[in-house]
XYZ file of C-alpha atoms in Angstrom:
410
model
C -17.275 47.894 -1.795
C -20.280 45.826 -0.860
C -22.027 43.686 -3.368
C -25.658 44.111 -4.371
C -26.647 41.477 -1.801
C -25.202 43.558 0.983
C -22.174 41.502 1.933
C -18.473 41.687 1.343
C -17.345 38.731 -0.811
C -14.794 36.623 1.020
C -11.465 35.828 -0.562
C -10.698 32.162 -0.936
C -7.197 30.743 -0.849
C -7.752 29.687 -4.438
C -8.196 33.355 -5.395
C -4.730 34.247 -4.142
C -1.663 33.679 -6.270
C 0.373 30.836 -4.837
C 4.058 31.486 -4.413
C 6.043 28.284 -4.248
C 9.049 28.792 -2.035
C 10.495 25.582 -3.470
C 9.996 26.595 -7.087
C 13.282 24.935 -8.010
C 11.804 21.555 -7.067
C 10.691 19.507 -10.045
C 7.277 17.929 -9.539
C 7.739 15.201 -12.125
C 6.513 11.607 -12.163
C 9.447 10.385 -10.099
C 8.723 12.956 -7.397
C 5.100 11.830 -7.097
C 6.201 8.205 -7.210
C 8.535 8.793 -4.286
C 5.791 10.499 -2.285
C 3.054 7.940 -2.954
C 5.173 4.784 -2.802
C 7.549 6.026 -0.135
C 7.564 2.799 1.982
C 9.015 0.730 -0.885
C 10.520 3.436 -3.059
C 13.978 1.979 -2.427
C 12.790 -1.357 -3.816
C 11.151 0.318 -6.809
C 14.443 2.058 -7.599
C 16.337 -1.202 -7.175
C 14.041 -3.289 -9.383
C 13.130 -0.417 -11.708
C 9.578 -1.652 -11.433
C 6.900 -0.547 -11.905
C 7.574 1.768 -14.827
C 6.357 5.334 -14.325
C 7.188 6.535 -17.810
C 5.310 6.006 -21.043
C 6.727 3.246 -23.178
C 5.865 1.399 -26.341
C 5.961 -2.364 -26.287
C 8.133 -3.607 -29.141
C 8.972 -7.221 -29.889
C 12.319 -7.085 -28.107
C 10.945 -5.651 -24.870
C 7.992 -8.056 -24.971
C 10.241 -11.095 -25.346
C 12.552 -9.830 -22.611
C 9.579 -9.270 -20.328
C 8.294 -12.800 -20.953
C 11.752 -14.208 -20.261
C 12.097 -12.328 -16.971
C 8.575 -13.367 -15.979
C 9.358 -17.010 -16.706
C 12.522 -16.874 -14.611
C 10.656 -15.136 -11.790
C 7.615 -17.352 -11.458
C 8.840 -20.507 -13.222
C 10.158 -22.155 -10.031
C 7.041 -21.094 -8.109
C 4.741 -22.552 -10.778
C 6.729 -25.802 -10.812
C 6.581 -25.912 -7.015
C 2.837 -25.270 -7.058
C 2.090 -27.876 -9.746
C 4.187 -30.490 -7.957
C 2.308 -29.756 -4.739
C -0.995 -30.291 -6.560
C 0.226 -33.636 -7.901
C 1.368 -34.750 -4.452
C -1.911 -33.829 -2.770
C -4.465 -34.686 -5.457
C -5.534 -37.880 -3.671
C -6.279 -36.185 -0.342
C -9.880 -36.277 0.790
C -11.484 -32.875 0.297
C -11.846 -30.874 3.540
C -9.565 -33.261 5.405
C -6.765 -31.919 7.604
C -3.931 -32.352 5.107
C -6.096 -31.198 2.196
C -6.925 -27.976 4.049
C -3.314 -27.391 5.090
C -1.982 -27.990 1.586
C -4.704 -25.666 0.280
C -3.324 -22.873 2.479
C 0.204 -23.543 1.187
C -0.899 -23.613 -2.448
C -3.024 -20.486 -2.151
C -0.007 -18.484 -1.025
C 1.818 -19.654 -4.161
C -1.165 -18.742 -6.345
C -1.117 -15.205 -4.927
C 2.476 -14.764 -6.075
C 1.899 -16.294 -9.526
C -1.243 -14.280 -10.242
C 0.428 -11.181 -8.822
C 3.176 -11.344 -11.450
C 0.767 -12.160 -14.292
C -1.666 -9.375 -13.417
C 1.158 -6.922 -12.789
C 2.382 -7.561 -16.327
C -1.179 -7.098 -17.531
C -1.607 -3.620 -16.074
C 1.923 -2.699 -17.129
C 0.954 -3.343 -20.754
C -1.396 -0.383 -20.724
C 0.996 1.728 -18.624
C -1.186 1.742 -15.519
C 1.344 3.286 -13.152
C 2.389 5.969 -15.631
C -1.248 6.837 -16.335
C -2.091 6.802 -12.631
C 0.707 9.224 -11.778
C -0.325 11.476 -14.678
C -3.958 11.534 -13.566
C -2.944 12.031 -9.950
C -0.600 14.877 -10.855
C -3.200 16.594 -13.042
C -5.766 16.398 -10.277
C -3.374 17.781 -7.669
C -2.626 20.760 -9.916
C -6.317 21.658 -9.887
C -6.430 21.816 -6.100
C -5.317 25.385 -5.547
C -6.939 25.340 -2.103
C -4.461 22.751 -0.828
C -0.886 22.787 -2.088
C 0.193 19.491 -0.554
C 1.710 16.936 -2.886
C -0.194 14.130 -1.182
C -3.066 14.196 1.288
C -2.339 11.236 3.507
C -0.033 10.670 6.446
C 3.036 8.566 5.729
C 3.434 7.308 9.301
C 0.277 5.123 9.405
C 1.110 3.821 5.933
C 4.650 2.928 7.005
C 3.288 1.087 10.048
C 0.835 -0.890 7.907
C 3.493 -1.825 5.371
C 5.944 -2.816 8.116
C 3.324 -5.006 9.811
C 2.441 -6.706 6.533
C 6.057 -7.438 5.700
C 6.936 -8.685 9.189
C 3.918 -10.986 9.504
C 4.013 -12.244 5.902
C 7.711 -13.123 5.967
C 7.331 -14.567 9.472
C 4.695 -16.948 8.093
C 7.137 -18.204 5.467
C 10.050 -18.527 7.894
C 7.912 -20.275 10.507
C 6.622 -22.741 7.900
C 10.190 -23.559 6.901
C 11.320 -24.016 10.510
C 8.382 -26.250 11.488
C 8.635 -28.412 8.376
C 12.395 -28.777 8.829
C 11.989 -29.809 12.470
C 9.284 -32.330 11.574
C 10.952 -33.491 8.363
C 11.489 -37.125 9.369
C 7.979 -37.440 10.773
C 6.430 -35.873 7.661
C 8.500 -38.131 5.436
C 7.462 -41.201 7.406
C 3.770 -40.234 7.325
C 4.054 -39.314 3.622
C 2.995 -35.707 4.174
C 4.714 -34.902 0.897
C 3.698 -31.253 0.585
C 5.773 -30.490 3.699
C 8.996 -32.161 2.585
C 11.575 -31.244 -0.038
C 10.432 -31.292 -3.658
C 13.995 -31.928 -4.753
C 15.889 -34.665 -2.922
C 15.984 -34.851 0.854
C 16.351 -32.848 4.033
C 19.717 -31.521 2.899
C 18.103 -29.773 -0.072
C 15.102 -28.482 1.868
C 16.737 -25.047 2.005
C 15.932 -24.678 -1.726
C 12.252 -25.177 -0.938
C 12.557 -22.553 1.794
C 14.081 -20.048 -0.626
C 11.199 -20.543 -3.074
C 8.593 -20.210 -0.307
C 10.114 -16.989 1.044
C 10.626 -15.587 -2.459
C 6.961 -16.247 -3.338
C 5.854 -14.400 -0.216
C 8.127 -11.443 -0.972
C 6.704 -11.240 -4.503
C 3.171 -11.112 -3.136
C 4.225 -8.514 -0.578
C 5.654 -6.281 -3.286
C 2.388 -6.233 -5.235
C 0.294 -5.865 -2.088
C 2.336 -2.852 -1.020
C 2.012 -1.217 -4.436
C -1.756 -1.664 -4.334
C -2.017 -0.485 -0.738
C -0.047 2.707 -1.432
C -2.159 3.415 -4.522
C -5.447 2.937 -2.684
C -4.278 5.058 0.265
C -3.234 7.887 -2.073
C -6.659 7.897 -3.740
C -8.398 7.746 -0.370
C -6.386 10.768 0.761
C -7.578 12.770 -2.236
C -11.205 11.773 -1.722
C -10.960 12.724 1.960
C -9.361 16.048 1.091
C -12.061 16.796 -1.488
C -14.852 15.914 0.956
C -13.381 18.168 3.633
C -13.013 21.052 1.209
C -16.505 20.554 -0.204
C -17.933 20.584 3.313
C -16.019 23.732 4.180
C -16.628 25.635 0.957
C -20.296 24.732 0.569
C -21.567 24.457 4.139
C -19.409 26.759 6.207
C -18.904 29.371 3.513
C -22.475 29.846 2.348
C -21.673 33.265 0.921
C -19.504 31.760 -1.785
C -21.290 28.410 -2.026
C -22.572 29.113 -5.517
C -19.184 30.219 -6.763
C -17.348 27.373 -5.109
C -19.459 24.588 -6.573
C -18.386 25.570 -10.084
C -14.712 25.038 -9.268
C -15.471 21.921 -7.228
C -17.383 20.369 -10.115
C -14.408 20.363 -12.484
C -12.204 18.850 -9.783
C -14.880 16.307 -8.979
C -14.824 15.109 -12.580
C -11.086 14.498 -12.383
C -11.340 12.865 -8.967
C -14.052 10.426 -10.045
C -12.041 9.616 -13.145
C -9.014 8.864 -10.947
C -11.014 6.681 -8.545
C -12.720 4.815 -11.363
C -9.416 4.232 -13.147
C -7.650 2.864 -10.054
C -10.509 0.671 -8.842
C -11.188 -0.674 -12.314
C -7.533 -1.478 -13.000
C -6.652 -3.054 -9.650
C -9.981 -4.723 -8.943
C -9.092 -8.178 -10.292
C -6.059 -8.862 -8.103
C -7.625 -7.115 -5.115
C -10.680 -9.353 -5.408
C -8.505 -12.464 -5.673
C -6.240 -11.600 -2.746
C -9.213 -10.789 -0.488
C -11.089 -13.934 -1.510
C -7.993 -16.036 -0.884
C -7.519 -14.337 2.483
C -11.057 -15.328 3.460
C -10.435 -18.949 2.453
C -7.068 -19.114 4.225
C -8.636 -17.678 7.378
C -11.485 -20.201 7.316
C -9.253 -23.230 6.780
C -6.563 -22.030 9.190
C -9.118 -21.573 11.976
C -10.476 -25.050 11.283
C -6.972 -26.570 11.315
C -6.137 -24.704 14.524
C -9.239 -26.125 16.203
C -8.193 -29.597 15.064
C -4.746 -29.047 16.583
C -6.322 -27.874 19.847
C -8.383 -31.040 20.083
C -5.292 -33.137 19.324
C -3.223 -31.290 21.931
C -0.746 -29.918 19.380
C 0.885 -26.740 20.665
C 4.027 -24.673 20.180
C 5.378 -23.698 16.783
C 3.198 -26.251 14.990
C 0.051 -24.511 16.149
C 1.516 -21.040 15.681
C 2.273 -21.934 12.059
C -1.446 -22.312 11.310
C -2.509 -19.385 13.502
C -0.152 -16.756 12.083
C -1.780 -16.850 8.601
C -5.061 -15.901 10.291
C -3.493 -12.694 11.591
C -1.885 -12.105 8.200
C -5.159 -12.431 6.308
C -6.963 -10.150 8.747
C -4.294 -7.498 8.223
C -4.460 -7.863 4.435
C -8.249 -7.573 4.375
C -8.377 -4.566 6.695
C -5.434 -2.688 5.182
C -6.516 -3.181 1.559
C -10.266 -2.790 2.008
C -10.199 0.156 4.442
C -9.000 2.799 1.944
C -11.438 1.477 -0.674
C -14.334 1.596 1.801
C -13.322 5.051 3.046
C -13.129 6.364 -0.514
C -16.672 5.175 -1.196
C -17.827 6.688 2.073
C -16.275 10.025 1.117
C -18.067 9.919 -2.229
C -21.401 9.465 -0.442
C -20.535 12.343 1.890
C -19.939 14.550 -1.152
C -23.363 13.596 -2.436
C -25.017 14.512 0.875
C -23.073 17.767 1.102
C -24.467 18.835 -2.261
C -27.997 17.531 -1.736
C -28.547 19.205 1.623
C -27.021 22.601 0.872
C -29.874 25.099 0.613
C -27.704 27.889 -0.745
C -27.247 25.891 -3.954
C -30.941 25.366 -4.607
C -32.519 28.491 -3.152
C -33.043 30.854 -4.787
C -33.224 28.741 -7.930
C -30.403 29.185 -10.427
C -30.489 27.033 -13.563
C -26.702 26.899 -14.022
C -25.960 25.982 -10.416
C -28.783 23.469 -10.300
C -27.445 21.843 -13.461
C -23.881 21.761 -12.080
C -24.890 20.208 -8.772
C -27.166 17.715 -10.539
C -24.313 16.645 -12.800
C -22.135 15.941 -9.743
C -24.896 13.842 -8.181
C -25.464 12.031 -11.466
C -21.743 11.354 -11.761
C -21.679 9.752 -8.322
C -24.734 7.606 -8.997
C -23.829 6.506 -12.522
C -20.035 6.251 -12.616
C -18.509 2.775 -12.555
C -16.064 3.033 -9.683
C -17.095 0.058 -7.519
C -15.350 -3.279 -7.881
C -16.895 -6.627 -6.973
C -15.567 -9.407 -4.794
C -15.834 -12.711 -6.718
C -18.024 -10.774 -9.182
C -20.864 -10.746 -6.645
C -20.281 -8.526 -3.609
C -19.827 -4.776 -4.246
C -16.563 -3.531 -2.765
C -17.973 -0.377 -1.218
C -18.207 1.274 2.200
C -19.912 -1.845 3.640
C -17.403 -4.398 2.396
C -15.468 -4.909 5.661
C -18.468 -5.946 7.808
C -19.719 -8.108 4.927
C -16.356 -9.902 4.730
C -16.212 -10.369 8.514
C -19.746 -11.784 8.741
C -19.201 -14.056 5.719
C -15.954 -15.398 7.173
C -17.554 -16.125 10.548
C -20.524 -17.919 8.965
C -18.350 -20.040 6.662
C -15.986 -20.892 9.522
C -18.890 -22.083 11.664
C -20.275 -24.124 8.775
C -16.919 -25.802 8.131
C -16.320 -26.639 11.776
C -13.253 -28.742 12.570
C -11.549 -30.456 9.646
C -11.213 -34.212 10.223
C -7.899 -36.022 10.150
């Protein structure tokens, strides 16, 4: 039967009962954890971290957590502090000051990673994230996928990060071991053993590699989380475009269901960005600084005719920091871009606003207001908004600062 407007209402996928052929499968927190954090799920199972179940912090668990934290980052903190003591008399922006700064910054990333990880664990971030993610996915009856991102690109990104990051640590150990006598003679103390002599330098190497692996673990957790959220924002934008633009007949009906999902999606994005913003901001800022100083050191080495592994040791961190910045910032920028696309999809859809309908106008206005007013944008060093323009801003800032620094003097 035709409706009063003279058309046959179309049937959406969301109007059809969904029959799950895998109904025996349990879509619990662990299942979503495995899907979202697939690249390091084996490590999560091994370490039993992070915790994806709700827990109450009692005195015993708090003390145990502090003890484990102290054991984990105690040697790294001691290593870092000793490095600061050894290099405190270096002239600022000199060659050895810049190189020791790069070394120390990598240690800071690991230390702050553990501290901030414990901070978000206190309010059950990962449990809450999985709960919010799961609740949102249940609302999406138009798309029954568990996740809305491809695992292959994510696996490639994670593999690249791990290979390059660990290679930086190994290369540093090899170069400093080969040049041990020369560094000892020239009193380049931050490159020699903090314990006794060359025979105990392997302990330093273990601490350096362990610090890098710690940072990698947190980076991968953050990357997987951001990619999962980006996938949902992309999926929502595609559906909104399809249901509101291409299916004008049901545009008015569809916006009602989209609005409730949009509330949950914005809540999810705001929660993730707000919770992970601090460490993300620090790691990106440190990546910018490492890139600037490493380029300057590399130019100094070029002028001095230093080649081979010595030069590669200062060049590889540049590649690492570029990968970190692009991989971490891309999903954040894409999520913001998708949010703006949703806004445009609603604003420029005539079927919503003509003929005028008070309920639909109010619903669409609330979605626009939510986008404009919600706090879902982090800030780099509390100044630069981490939005869809953040990558070009970071690139331009890095280039300008690198040119201003020039070549670090010996």
